[in-house]
mmCIF file of C-alpha atoms in Angstrom:
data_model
loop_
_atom_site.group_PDB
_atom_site.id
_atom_site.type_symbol
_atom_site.label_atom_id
_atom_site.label_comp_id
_atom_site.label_asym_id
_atom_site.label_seq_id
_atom_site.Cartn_x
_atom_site.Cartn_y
_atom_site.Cartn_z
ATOM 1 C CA UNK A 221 1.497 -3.225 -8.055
ATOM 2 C CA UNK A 222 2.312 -2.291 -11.716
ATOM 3 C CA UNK A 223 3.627 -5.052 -13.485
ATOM 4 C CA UNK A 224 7.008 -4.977 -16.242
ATOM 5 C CA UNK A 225 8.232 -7.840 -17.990
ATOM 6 C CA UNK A 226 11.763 -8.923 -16.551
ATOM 7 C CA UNK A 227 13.494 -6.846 -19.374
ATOM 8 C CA UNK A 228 11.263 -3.862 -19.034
ATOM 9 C CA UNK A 229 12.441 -4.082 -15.574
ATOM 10 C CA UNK A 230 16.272 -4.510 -16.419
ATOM 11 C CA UNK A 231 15.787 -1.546 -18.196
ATOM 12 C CA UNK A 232 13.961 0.282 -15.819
ATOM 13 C CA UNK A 233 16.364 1.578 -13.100
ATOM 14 C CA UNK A 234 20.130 1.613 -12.247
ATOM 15 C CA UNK A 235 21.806 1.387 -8.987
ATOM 16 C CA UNK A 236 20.176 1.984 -5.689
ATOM 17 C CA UNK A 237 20.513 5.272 -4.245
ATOM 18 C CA UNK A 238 21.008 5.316 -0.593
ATOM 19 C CA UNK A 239 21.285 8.396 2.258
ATOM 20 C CA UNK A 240 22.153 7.959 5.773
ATOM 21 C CA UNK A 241 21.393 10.346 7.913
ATOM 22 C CA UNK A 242 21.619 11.084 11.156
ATOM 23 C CA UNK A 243 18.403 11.382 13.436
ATOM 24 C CA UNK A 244 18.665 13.454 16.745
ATOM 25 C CA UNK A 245 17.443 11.111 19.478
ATOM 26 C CA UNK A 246 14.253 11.821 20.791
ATOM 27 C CA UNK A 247 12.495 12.850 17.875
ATOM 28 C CA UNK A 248 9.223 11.078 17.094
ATOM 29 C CA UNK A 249 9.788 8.210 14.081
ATOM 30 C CA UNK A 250 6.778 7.975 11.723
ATOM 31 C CA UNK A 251 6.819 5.511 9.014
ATOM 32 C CA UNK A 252 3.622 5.529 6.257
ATOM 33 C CA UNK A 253 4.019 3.480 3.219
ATOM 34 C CA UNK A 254 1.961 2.682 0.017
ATOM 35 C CA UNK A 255 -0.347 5.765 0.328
ATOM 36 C CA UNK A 256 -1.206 5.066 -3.647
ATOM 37 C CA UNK A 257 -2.654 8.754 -4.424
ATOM 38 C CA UNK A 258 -5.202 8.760 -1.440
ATOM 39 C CA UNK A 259 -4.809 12.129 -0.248
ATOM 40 C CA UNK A 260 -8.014 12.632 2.106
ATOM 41 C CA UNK A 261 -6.596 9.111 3.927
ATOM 42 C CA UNK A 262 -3.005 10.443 4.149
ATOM 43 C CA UNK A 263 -4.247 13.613 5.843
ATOM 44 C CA UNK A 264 -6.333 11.955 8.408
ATOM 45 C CA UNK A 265 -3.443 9.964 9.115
ATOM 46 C CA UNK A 266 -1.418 13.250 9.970
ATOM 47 C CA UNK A 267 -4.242 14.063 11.990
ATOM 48 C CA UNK A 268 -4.557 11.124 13.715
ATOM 49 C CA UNK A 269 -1.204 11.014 14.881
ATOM 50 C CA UNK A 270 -0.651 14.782 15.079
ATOM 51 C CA UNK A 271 2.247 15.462 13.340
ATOM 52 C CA UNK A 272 4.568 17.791 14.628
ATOM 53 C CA UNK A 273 7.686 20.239 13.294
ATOM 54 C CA UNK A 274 9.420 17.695 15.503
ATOM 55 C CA UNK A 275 8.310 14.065 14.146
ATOM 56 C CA UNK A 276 10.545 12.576 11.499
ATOM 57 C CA UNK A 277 8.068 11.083 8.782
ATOM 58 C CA UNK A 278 9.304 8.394 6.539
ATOM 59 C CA UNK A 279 7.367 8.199 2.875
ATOM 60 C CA UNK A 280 8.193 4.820 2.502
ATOM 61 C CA UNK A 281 7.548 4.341 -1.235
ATOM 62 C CA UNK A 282 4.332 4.334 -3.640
ATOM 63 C CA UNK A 283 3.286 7.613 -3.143
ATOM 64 C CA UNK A 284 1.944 7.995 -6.663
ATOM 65 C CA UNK A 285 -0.248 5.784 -8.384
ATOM 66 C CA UNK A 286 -3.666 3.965 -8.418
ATOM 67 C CA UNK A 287 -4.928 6.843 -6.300
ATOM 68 C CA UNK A 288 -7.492 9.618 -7.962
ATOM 69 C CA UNK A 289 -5.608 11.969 -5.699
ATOM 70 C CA UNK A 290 -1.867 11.199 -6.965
ATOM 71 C CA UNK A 291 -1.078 14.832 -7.983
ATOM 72 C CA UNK A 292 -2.924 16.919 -5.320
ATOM 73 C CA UNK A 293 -1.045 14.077 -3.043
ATOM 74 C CA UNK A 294 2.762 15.029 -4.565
ATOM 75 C CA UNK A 295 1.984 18.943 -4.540
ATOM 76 C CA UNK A 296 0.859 18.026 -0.508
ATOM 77 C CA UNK A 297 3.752 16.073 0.137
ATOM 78 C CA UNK A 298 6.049 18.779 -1.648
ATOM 79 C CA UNK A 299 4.815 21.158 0.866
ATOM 80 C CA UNK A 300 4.743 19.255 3.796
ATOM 81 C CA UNK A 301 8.882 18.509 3.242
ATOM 82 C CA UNK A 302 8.948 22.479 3.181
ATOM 83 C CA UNK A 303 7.877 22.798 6.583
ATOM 84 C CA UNK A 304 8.466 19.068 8.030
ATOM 85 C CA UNK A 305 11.289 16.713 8.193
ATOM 86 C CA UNK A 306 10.158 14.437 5.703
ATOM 87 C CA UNK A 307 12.242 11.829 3.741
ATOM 88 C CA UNK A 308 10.386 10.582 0.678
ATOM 89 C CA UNK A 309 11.692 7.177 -0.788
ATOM 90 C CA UNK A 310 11.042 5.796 -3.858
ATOM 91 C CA UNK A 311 8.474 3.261 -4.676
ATOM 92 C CA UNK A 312 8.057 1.155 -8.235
ATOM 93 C CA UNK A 313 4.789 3.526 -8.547
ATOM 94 C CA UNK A 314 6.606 6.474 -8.275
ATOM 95 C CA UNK A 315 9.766 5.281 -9.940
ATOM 96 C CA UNK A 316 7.775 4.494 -13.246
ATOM 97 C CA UNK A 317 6.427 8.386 -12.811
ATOM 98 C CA UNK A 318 9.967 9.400 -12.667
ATOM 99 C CA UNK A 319 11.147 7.232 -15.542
ATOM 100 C CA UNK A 320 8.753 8.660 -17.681
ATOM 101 C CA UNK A 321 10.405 11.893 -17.666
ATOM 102 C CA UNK A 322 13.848 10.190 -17.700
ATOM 103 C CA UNK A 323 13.691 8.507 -20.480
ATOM 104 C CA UNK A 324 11.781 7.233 -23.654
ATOM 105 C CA UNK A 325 13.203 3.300 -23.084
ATOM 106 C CA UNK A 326 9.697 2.084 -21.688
ATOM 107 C CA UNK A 327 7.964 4.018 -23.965
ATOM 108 C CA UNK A 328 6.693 1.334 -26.356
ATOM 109 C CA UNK A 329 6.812 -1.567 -23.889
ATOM 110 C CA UNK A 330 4.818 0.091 -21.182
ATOM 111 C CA UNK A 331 3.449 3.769 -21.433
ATOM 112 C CA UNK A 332 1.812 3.276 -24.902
ATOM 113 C CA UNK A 333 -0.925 0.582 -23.069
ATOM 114 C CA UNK A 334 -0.919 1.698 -19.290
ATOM 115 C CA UNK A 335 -1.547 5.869 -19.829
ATOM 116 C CA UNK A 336 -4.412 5.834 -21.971
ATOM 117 C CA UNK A 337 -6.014 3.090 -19.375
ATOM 118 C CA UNK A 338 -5.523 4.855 -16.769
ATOM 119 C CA UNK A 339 -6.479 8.550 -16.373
ATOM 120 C CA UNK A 340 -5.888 8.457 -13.047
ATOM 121 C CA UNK A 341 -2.221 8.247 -13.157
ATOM 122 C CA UNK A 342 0.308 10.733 -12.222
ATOM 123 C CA UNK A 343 1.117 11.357 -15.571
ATOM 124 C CA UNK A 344 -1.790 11.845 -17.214
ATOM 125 C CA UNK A 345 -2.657 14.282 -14.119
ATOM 126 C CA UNK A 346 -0.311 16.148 -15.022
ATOM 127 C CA UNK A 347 -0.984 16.583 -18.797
ATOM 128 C CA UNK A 348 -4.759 17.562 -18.228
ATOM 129 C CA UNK A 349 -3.566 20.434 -16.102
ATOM 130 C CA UNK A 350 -1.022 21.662 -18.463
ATOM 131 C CA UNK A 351 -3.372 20.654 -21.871
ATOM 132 C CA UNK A 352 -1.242 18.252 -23.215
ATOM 133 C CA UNK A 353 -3.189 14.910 -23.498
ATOM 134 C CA UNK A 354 -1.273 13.865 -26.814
ATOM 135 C CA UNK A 355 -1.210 10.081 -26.390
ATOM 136 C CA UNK A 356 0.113 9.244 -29.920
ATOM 137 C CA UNK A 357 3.022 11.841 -29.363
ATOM 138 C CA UNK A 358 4.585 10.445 -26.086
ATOM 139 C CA UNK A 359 7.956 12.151 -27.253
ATOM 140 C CA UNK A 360 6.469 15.665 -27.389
ATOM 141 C CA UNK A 361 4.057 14.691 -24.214
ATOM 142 C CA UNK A 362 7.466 14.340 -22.355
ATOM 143 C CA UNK A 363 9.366 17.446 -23.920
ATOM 144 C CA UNK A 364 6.052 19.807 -22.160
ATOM 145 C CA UNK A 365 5.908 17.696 -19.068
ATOM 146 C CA UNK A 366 9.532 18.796 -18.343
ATOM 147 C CA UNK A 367 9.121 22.389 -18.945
ATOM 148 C CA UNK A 368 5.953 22.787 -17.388
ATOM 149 C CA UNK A 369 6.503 20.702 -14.519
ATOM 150 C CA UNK A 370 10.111 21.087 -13.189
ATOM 151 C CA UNK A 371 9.590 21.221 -9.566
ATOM 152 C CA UNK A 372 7.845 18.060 -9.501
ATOM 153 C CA UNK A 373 10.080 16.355 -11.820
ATOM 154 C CA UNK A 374 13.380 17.378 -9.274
ATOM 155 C CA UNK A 375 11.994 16.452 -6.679
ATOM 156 C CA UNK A 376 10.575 12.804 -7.784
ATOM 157 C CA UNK A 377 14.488 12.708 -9.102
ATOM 158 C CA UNK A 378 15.136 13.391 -5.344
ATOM 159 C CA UNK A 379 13.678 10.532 -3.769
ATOM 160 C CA UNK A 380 16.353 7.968 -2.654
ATOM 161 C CA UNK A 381 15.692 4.044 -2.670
ATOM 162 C CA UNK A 382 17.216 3.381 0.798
ATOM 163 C CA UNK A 383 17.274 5.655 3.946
ATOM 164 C CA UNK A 384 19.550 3.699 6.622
ATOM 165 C CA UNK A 385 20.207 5.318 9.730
ATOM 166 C CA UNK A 386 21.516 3.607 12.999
ATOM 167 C CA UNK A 387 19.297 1.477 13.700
ATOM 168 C CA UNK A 388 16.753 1.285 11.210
ATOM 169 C CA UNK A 389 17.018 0.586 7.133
ATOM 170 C CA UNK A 390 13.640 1.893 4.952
ATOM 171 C CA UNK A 391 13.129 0.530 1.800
ATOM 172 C CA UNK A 392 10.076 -0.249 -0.563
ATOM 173 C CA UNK A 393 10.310 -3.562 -1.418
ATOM 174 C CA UNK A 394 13.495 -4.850 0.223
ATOM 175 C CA UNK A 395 17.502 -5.789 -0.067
ATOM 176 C CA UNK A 396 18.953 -9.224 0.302
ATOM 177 C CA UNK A 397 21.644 -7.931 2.605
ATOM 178 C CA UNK A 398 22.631 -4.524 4.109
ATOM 179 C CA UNK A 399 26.201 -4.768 2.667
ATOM 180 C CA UNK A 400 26.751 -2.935 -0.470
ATOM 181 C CA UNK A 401 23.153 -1.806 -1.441
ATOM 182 C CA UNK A 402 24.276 1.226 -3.400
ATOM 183 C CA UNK A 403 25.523 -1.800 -5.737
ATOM 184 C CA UNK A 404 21.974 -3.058 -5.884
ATOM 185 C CA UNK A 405 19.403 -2.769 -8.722
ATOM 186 C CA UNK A 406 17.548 0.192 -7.418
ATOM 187 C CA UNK A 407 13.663 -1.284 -9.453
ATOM 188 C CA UNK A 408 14.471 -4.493 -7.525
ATOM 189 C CA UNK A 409 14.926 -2.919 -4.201
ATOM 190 C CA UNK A 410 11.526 -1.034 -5.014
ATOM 191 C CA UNK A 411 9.784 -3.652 -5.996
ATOM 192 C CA UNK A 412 10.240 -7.356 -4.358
ATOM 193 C CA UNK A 413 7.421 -9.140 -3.966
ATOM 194 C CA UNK A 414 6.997 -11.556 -1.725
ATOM 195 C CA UNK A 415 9.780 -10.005 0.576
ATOM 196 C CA UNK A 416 9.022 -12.150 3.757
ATOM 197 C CA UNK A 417 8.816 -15.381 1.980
ATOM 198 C CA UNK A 418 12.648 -15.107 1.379
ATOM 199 C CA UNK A 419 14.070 -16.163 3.978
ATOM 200 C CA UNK A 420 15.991 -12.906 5.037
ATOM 201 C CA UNK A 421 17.062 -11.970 7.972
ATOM 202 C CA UNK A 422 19.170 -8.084 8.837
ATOM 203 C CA UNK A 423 21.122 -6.576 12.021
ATOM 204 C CA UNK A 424 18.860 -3.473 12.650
ATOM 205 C CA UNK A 425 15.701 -2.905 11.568
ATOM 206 C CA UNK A 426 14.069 -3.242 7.541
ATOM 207 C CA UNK A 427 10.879 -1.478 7.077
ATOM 208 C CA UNK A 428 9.020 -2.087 4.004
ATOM 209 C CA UNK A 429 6.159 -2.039 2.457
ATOM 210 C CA UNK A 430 5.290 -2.598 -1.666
ATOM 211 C CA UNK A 431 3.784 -5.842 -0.475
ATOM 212 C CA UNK A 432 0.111 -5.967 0.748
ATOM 213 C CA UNK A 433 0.750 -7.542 4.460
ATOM 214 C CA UNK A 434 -2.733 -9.718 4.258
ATOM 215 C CA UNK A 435 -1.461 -11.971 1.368
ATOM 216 C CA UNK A 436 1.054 -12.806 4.111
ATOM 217 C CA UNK A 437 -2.046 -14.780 5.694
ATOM 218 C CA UNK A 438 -4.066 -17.415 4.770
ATOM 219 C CA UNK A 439 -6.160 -18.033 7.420
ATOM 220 C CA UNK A 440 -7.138 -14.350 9.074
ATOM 221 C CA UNK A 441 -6.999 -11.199 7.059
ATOM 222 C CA UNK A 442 -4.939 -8.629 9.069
ATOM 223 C CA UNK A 443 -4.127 -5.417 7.382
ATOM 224 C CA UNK A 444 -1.741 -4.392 10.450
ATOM 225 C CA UNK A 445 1.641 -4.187 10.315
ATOM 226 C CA UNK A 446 3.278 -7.542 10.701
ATOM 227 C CA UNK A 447 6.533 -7.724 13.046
ATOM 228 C CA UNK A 448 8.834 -10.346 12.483
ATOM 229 C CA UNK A 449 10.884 -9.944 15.266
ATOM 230 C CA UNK A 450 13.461 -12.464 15.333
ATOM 231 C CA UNK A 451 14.566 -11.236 11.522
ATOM 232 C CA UNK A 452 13.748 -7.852 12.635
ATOM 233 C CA UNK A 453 11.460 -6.972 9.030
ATOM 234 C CA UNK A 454 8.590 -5.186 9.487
ATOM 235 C CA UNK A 455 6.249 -5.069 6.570
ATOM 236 C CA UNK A 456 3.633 -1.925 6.771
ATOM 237 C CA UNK A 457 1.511 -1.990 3.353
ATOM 238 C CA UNK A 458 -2.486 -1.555 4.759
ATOM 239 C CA UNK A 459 -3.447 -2.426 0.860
ATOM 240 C CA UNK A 460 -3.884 1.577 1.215
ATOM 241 C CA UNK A 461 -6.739 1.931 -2.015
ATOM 242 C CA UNK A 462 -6.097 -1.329 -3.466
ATOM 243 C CA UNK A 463 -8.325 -3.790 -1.106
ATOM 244 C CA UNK A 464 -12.115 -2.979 0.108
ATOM 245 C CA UNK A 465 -10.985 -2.958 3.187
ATOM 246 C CA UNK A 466 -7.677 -1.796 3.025
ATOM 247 C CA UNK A 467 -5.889 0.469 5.704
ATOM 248 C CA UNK A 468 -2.959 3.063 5.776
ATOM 249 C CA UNK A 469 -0.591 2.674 8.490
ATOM 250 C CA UNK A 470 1.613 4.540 10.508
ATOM 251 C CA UNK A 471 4.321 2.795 12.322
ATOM 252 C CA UNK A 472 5.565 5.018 15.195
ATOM 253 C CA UNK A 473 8.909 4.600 17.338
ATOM 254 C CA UNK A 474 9.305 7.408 20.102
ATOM 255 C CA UNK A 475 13.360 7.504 19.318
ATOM 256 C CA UNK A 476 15.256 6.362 16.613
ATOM 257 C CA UNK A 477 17.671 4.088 19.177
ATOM 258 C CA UNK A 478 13.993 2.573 20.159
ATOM 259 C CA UNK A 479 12.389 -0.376 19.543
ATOM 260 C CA UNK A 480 9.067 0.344 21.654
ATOM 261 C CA UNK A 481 7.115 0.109 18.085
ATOM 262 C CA UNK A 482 3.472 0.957 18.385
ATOM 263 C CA UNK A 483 1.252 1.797 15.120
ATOM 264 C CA UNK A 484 -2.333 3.550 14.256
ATOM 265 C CA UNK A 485 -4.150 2.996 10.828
ATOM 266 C CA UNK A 486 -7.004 5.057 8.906
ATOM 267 C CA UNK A 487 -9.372 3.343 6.788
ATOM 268 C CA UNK A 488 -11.922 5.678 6.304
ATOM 269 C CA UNK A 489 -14.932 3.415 7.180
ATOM 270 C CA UNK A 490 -17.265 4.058 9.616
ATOM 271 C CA UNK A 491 -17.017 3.271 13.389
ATOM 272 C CA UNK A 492 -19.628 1.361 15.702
ATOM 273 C CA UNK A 493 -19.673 -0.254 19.200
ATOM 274 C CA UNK A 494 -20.357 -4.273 19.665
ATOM 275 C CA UNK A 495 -23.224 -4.512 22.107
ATOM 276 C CA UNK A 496 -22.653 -8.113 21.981
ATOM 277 C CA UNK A 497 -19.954 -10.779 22.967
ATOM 278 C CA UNK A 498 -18.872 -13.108 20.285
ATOM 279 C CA UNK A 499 -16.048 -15.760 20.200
ATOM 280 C CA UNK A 500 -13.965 -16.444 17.123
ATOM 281 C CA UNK A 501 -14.689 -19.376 15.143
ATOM 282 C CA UNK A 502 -12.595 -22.584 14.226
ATOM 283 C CA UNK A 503 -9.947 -22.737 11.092
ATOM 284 C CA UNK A 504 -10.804 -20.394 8.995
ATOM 285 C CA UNK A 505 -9.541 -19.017 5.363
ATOM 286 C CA UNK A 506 -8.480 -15.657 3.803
ATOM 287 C CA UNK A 507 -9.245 -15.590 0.264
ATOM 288 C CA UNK A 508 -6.353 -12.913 -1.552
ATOM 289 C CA UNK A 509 -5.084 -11.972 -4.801
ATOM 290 C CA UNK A 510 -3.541 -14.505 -6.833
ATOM 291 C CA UNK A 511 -5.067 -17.173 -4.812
ATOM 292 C CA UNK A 512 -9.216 -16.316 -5.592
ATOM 293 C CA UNK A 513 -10.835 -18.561 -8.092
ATOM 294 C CA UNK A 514 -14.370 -19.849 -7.256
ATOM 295 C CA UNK A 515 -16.572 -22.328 -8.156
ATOM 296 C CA UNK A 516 -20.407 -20.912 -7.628
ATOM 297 C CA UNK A 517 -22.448 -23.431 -5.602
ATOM 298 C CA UNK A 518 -25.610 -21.748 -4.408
ATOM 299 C CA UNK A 519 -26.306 -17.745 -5.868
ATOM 300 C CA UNK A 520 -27.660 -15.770 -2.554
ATOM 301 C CA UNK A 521 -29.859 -12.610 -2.350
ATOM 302 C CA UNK A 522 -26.704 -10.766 -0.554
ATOM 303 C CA UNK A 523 -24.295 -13.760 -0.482
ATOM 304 C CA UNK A 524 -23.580 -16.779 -2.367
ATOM 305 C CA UNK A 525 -22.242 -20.076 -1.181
ATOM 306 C CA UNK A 526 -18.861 -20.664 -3.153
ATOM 307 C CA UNK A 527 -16.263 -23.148 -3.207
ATOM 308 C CA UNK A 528 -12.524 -21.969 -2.782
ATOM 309 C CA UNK A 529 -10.875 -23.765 -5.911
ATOM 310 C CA UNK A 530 -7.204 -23.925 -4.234
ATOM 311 C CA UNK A 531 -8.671 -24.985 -0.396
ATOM 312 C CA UNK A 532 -11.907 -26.808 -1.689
ATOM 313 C CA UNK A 533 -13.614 -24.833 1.361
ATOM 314 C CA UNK A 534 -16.909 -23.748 1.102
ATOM 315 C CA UNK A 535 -18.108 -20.400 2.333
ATOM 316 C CA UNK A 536 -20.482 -17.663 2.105
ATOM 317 C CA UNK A 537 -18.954 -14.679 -0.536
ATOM 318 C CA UNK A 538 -20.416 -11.117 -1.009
ATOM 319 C CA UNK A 539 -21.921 -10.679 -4.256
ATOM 320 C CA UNK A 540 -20.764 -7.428 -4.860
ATOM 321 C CA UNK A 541 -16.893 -9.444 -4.343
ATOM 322 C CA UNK A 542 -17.511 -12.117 -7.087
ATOM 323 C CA UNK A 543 -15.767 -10.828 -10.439
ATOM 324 C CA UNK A 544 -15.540 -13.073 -13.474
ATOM 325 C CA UNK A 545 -12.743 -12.872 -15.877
ATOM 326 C CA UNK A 546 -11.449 -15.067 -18.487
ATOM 327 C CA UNK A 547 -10.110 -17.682 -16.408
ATOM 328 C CA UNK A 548 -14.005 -17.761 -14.781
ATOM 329 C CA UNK A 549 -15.456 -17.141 -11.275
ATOM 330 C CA UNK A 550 -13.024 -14.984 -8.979
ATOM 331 C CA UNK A 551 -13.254 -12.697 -5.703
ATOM 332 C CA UNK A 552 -12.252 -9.771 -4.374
ATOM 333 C CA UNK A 553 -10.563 -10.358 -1.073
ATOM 334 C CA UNK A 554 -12.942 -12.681 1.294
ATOM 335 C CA UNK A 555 -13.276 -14.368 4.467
ATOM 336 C CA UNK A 556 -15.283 -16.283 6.920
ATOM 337 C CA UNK A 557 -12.928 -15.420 9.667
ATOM 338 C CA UNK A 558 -15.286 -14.464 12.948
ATOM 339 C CA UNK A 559 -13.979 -11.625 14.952
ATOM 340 C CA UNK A 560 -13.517 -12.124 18.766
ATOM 341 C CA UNK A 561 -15.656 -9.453 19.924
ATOM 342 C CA UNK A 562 -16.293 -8.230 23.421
ATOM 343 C CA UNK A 563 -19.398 -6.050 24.378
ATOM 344 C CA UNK A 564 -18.137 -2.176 23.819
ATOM 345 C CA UNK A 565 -15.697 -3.128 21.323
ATOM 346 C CA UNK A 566 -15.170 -0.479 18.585
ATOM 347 C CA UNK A 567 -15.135 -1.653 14.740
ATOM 348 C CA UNK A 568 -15.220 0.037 11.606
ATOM 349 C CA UNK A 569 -18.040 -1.424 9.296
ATOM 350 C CA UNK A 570 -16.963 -2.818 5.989
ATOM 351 C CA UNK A 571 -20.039 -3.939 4.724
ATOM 352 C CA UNK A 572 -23.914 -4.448 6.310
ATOM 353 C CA UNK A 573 -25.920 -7.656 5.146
ATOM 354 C CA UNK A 574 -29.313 -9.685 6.462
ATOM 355 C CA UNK A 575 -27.244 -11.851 7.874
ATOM 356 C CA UNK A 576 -24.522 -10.347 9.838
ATOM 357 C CA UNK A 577 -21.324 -7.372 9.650
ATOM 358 C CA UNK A 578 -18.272 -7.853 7.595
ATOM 359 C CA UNK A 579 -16.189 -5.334 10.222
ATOM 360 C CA UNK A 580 -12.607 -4.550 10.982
ATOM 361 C CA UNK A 581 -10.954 -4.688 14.906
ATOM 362 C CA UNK A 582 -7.505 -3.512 14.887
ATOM 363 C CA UNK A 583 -6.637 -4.246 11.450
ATOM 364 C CA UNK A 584 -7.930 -7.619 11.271
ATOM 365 C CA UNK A 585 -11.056 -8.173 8.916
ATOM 366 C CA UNK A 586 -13.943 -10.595 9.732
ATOM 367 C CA UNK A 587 -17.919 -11.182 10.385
ATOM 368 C CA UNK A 588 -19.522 -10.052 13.252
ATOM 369 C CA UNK A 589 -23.036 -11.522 13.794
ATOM 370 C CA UNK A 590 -24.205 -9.275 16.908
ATOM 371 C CA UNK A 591 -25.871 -5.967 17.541
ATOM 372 C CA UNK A 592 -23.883 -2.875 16.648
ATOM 373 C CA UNK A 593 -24.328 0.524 18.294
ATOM 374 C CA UNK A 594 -25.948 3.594 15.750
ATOM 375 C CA UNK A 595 -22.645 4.372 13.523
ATOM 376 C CA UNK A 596 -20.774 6.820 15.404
ATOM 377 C CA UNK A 597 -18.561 8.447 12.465
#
């Protein structure tokens, strides 16, 4: 998630834009969100699910960004909404792509220190195609990405912030209330953090995603979409490049007047089958962003024994997930979560040690300390 300062995002967007349209029942209802510039994920998704002239396939927001793929991705996704029905909405990721050939307001405040940090972004994409990687000029940078790029500017300008149909409302990050949204601030309906913790509760249907649905959980780390029925959100960030481990999902509904949701992820790790039973543990604790620092207790060949600053549990990290910073000893995401496994269980293998498998079952990420089968993909 790219982060503004409240002003820089005051000044970064105006009022939502929302469509409604109207979806013929029985077409298929495909949601993907956060895809973050992972184009070899995104197509194995379509692959997975075998997307048809027929499906409906909601974009829902962060296309762009953090991805090495972002602008194969857009020229993709242009071409797919050619021959598809596809309804792109905007995402803070993309909306900051799009502001940057709006308008030179977050020039000093933003684009001066992100672009020449990140080469991967859109933007800078874009410039190395068309030779323009003139960082101290961002003025004249934006005068050549306009005429050189005009397709892909009109159609990020394109993207709405809110597709409501009947029964179902897609945003990126999330409204307060489904009355009025075209009077909303469109960079706060893209990005809301936190959106769950809120309190909200809609009608029909939200589907969101901006927010990474394991820092919903501090106990098991699920990257599947998480259904809150009785407020009817659903919240379908995988953590799509962002997380080790992280997933992108597809959230399916056979017919828009449905509710029979079902979903499918792709990860990209590799599968094997558990030759062994194994039952979960006790409590256990999902280490995420913003909640990570450590205290080292015991440095281990593969892992080292750690102490959870905020919890004061002790567990077992991966080396290769300990990161210090300036405010000291910190992890990547971590867990000692145990999977409940059954013999001829499939899981996709995060990470091998000495001591056991850091795998993933249906979205949920934990240790595995039987046999696996040879790796089958």
């Amino acid at each position: 998630m790219l982060e503004l300062s409240k002003d820089e995002e005051a000044a970064a967007m105006d009022k939502a834009v929302v469509i409604r349209p109207e979806f013929e029942p029985g077409r298929r209802i495909i949601a993907v969100s956060d895809i973050h510039g992972n184009l070899p994920f995104f197509q194995a998704l379509m692959k997975k699910i075998r997307l048809t002239s027929d499906d409906i396939l909601i974009l829902n927001g962060d296309i762009l960004e953090k991805g090495r793929d972002s602008l194969p991705l857009l020229r993709h996704v242009m071409a797919l909404s050619r021959a598809y029905t596809v309804y792109p909405v905007c995402g803070n990721c993309d909306g900051l792509v799009l502001r940057f050939f709006e308008t030179d307001e977050l020039d000093s405040r933003f684009f001066t220190s992100y672009l020449p940090r990140h080469p991967e972004s859109t933007i800078r994409q874009l410039a190395r195609e068309g030779g323009f990687e003139q960082w101290d000029d961002l003025p004249r940078l934006r005068r050549d990405l306009r005429a050189a790029f005009p397709e892909e500017w009109a159609w990020l300008r394109a993207m709405p912030t809110v597709v409501e149909t009947e029964h179902l409302v897609f945003v990126h990050g999330g409204v307060p209330s489904l009355e009025g949204m075209e009077e909303l601030d469109r960079w706060h309906c893209m990005k809301n953090d936190n959106f769950l913790g809120q309190g909200y509760a809609f009608s029909k249907w939200v589907i969101v995603g901006h927010w990474p649905v394991t820092l919903y959980h501090a106990h098991i780390p699920s990257s599947a979409p998480l259904f809150c029925r009785e407020r009817k959100i659903i919240s379908i960030d995988g953590a799509c490049v962002l997380k080790v481990d992280g997933q992108l999902n597809a959230l399916m509904l056979p017919s828009e007047d449905s509710e029979s949701f079902s979903w499918t992820a792709w990860d990209g790790l590799p599968v094997a089958r558990a030759l062994d039973e194994q039952e979960t543990g006790g409590d256990s604790l999902n280490i995420r962003w913003g909640r990570s620092a450590l205290e080292l207790l015991e440095e281990g060949e593969e892992l080292s024994r750690c102490r959870h600053l905020e919890t004061g549990r002790e567990l077992y990290i991966l080396n290769e997930y300990l990161r210090r910073g300036k405010g000291g000893l910190w992890c990547e995401d971590s867990t000692d979560y145990r999977l409940p496994v059954s013999p001829g269980d499939l899981l996709t293998v995060v990470r091998k040690t000495k001591a056991g498998f850091l795998c993933k079952k249906e979205g949920v990420t934990g240790w595995y300390y039987g046999r696996l089968s040879d790796i089958m993909v």
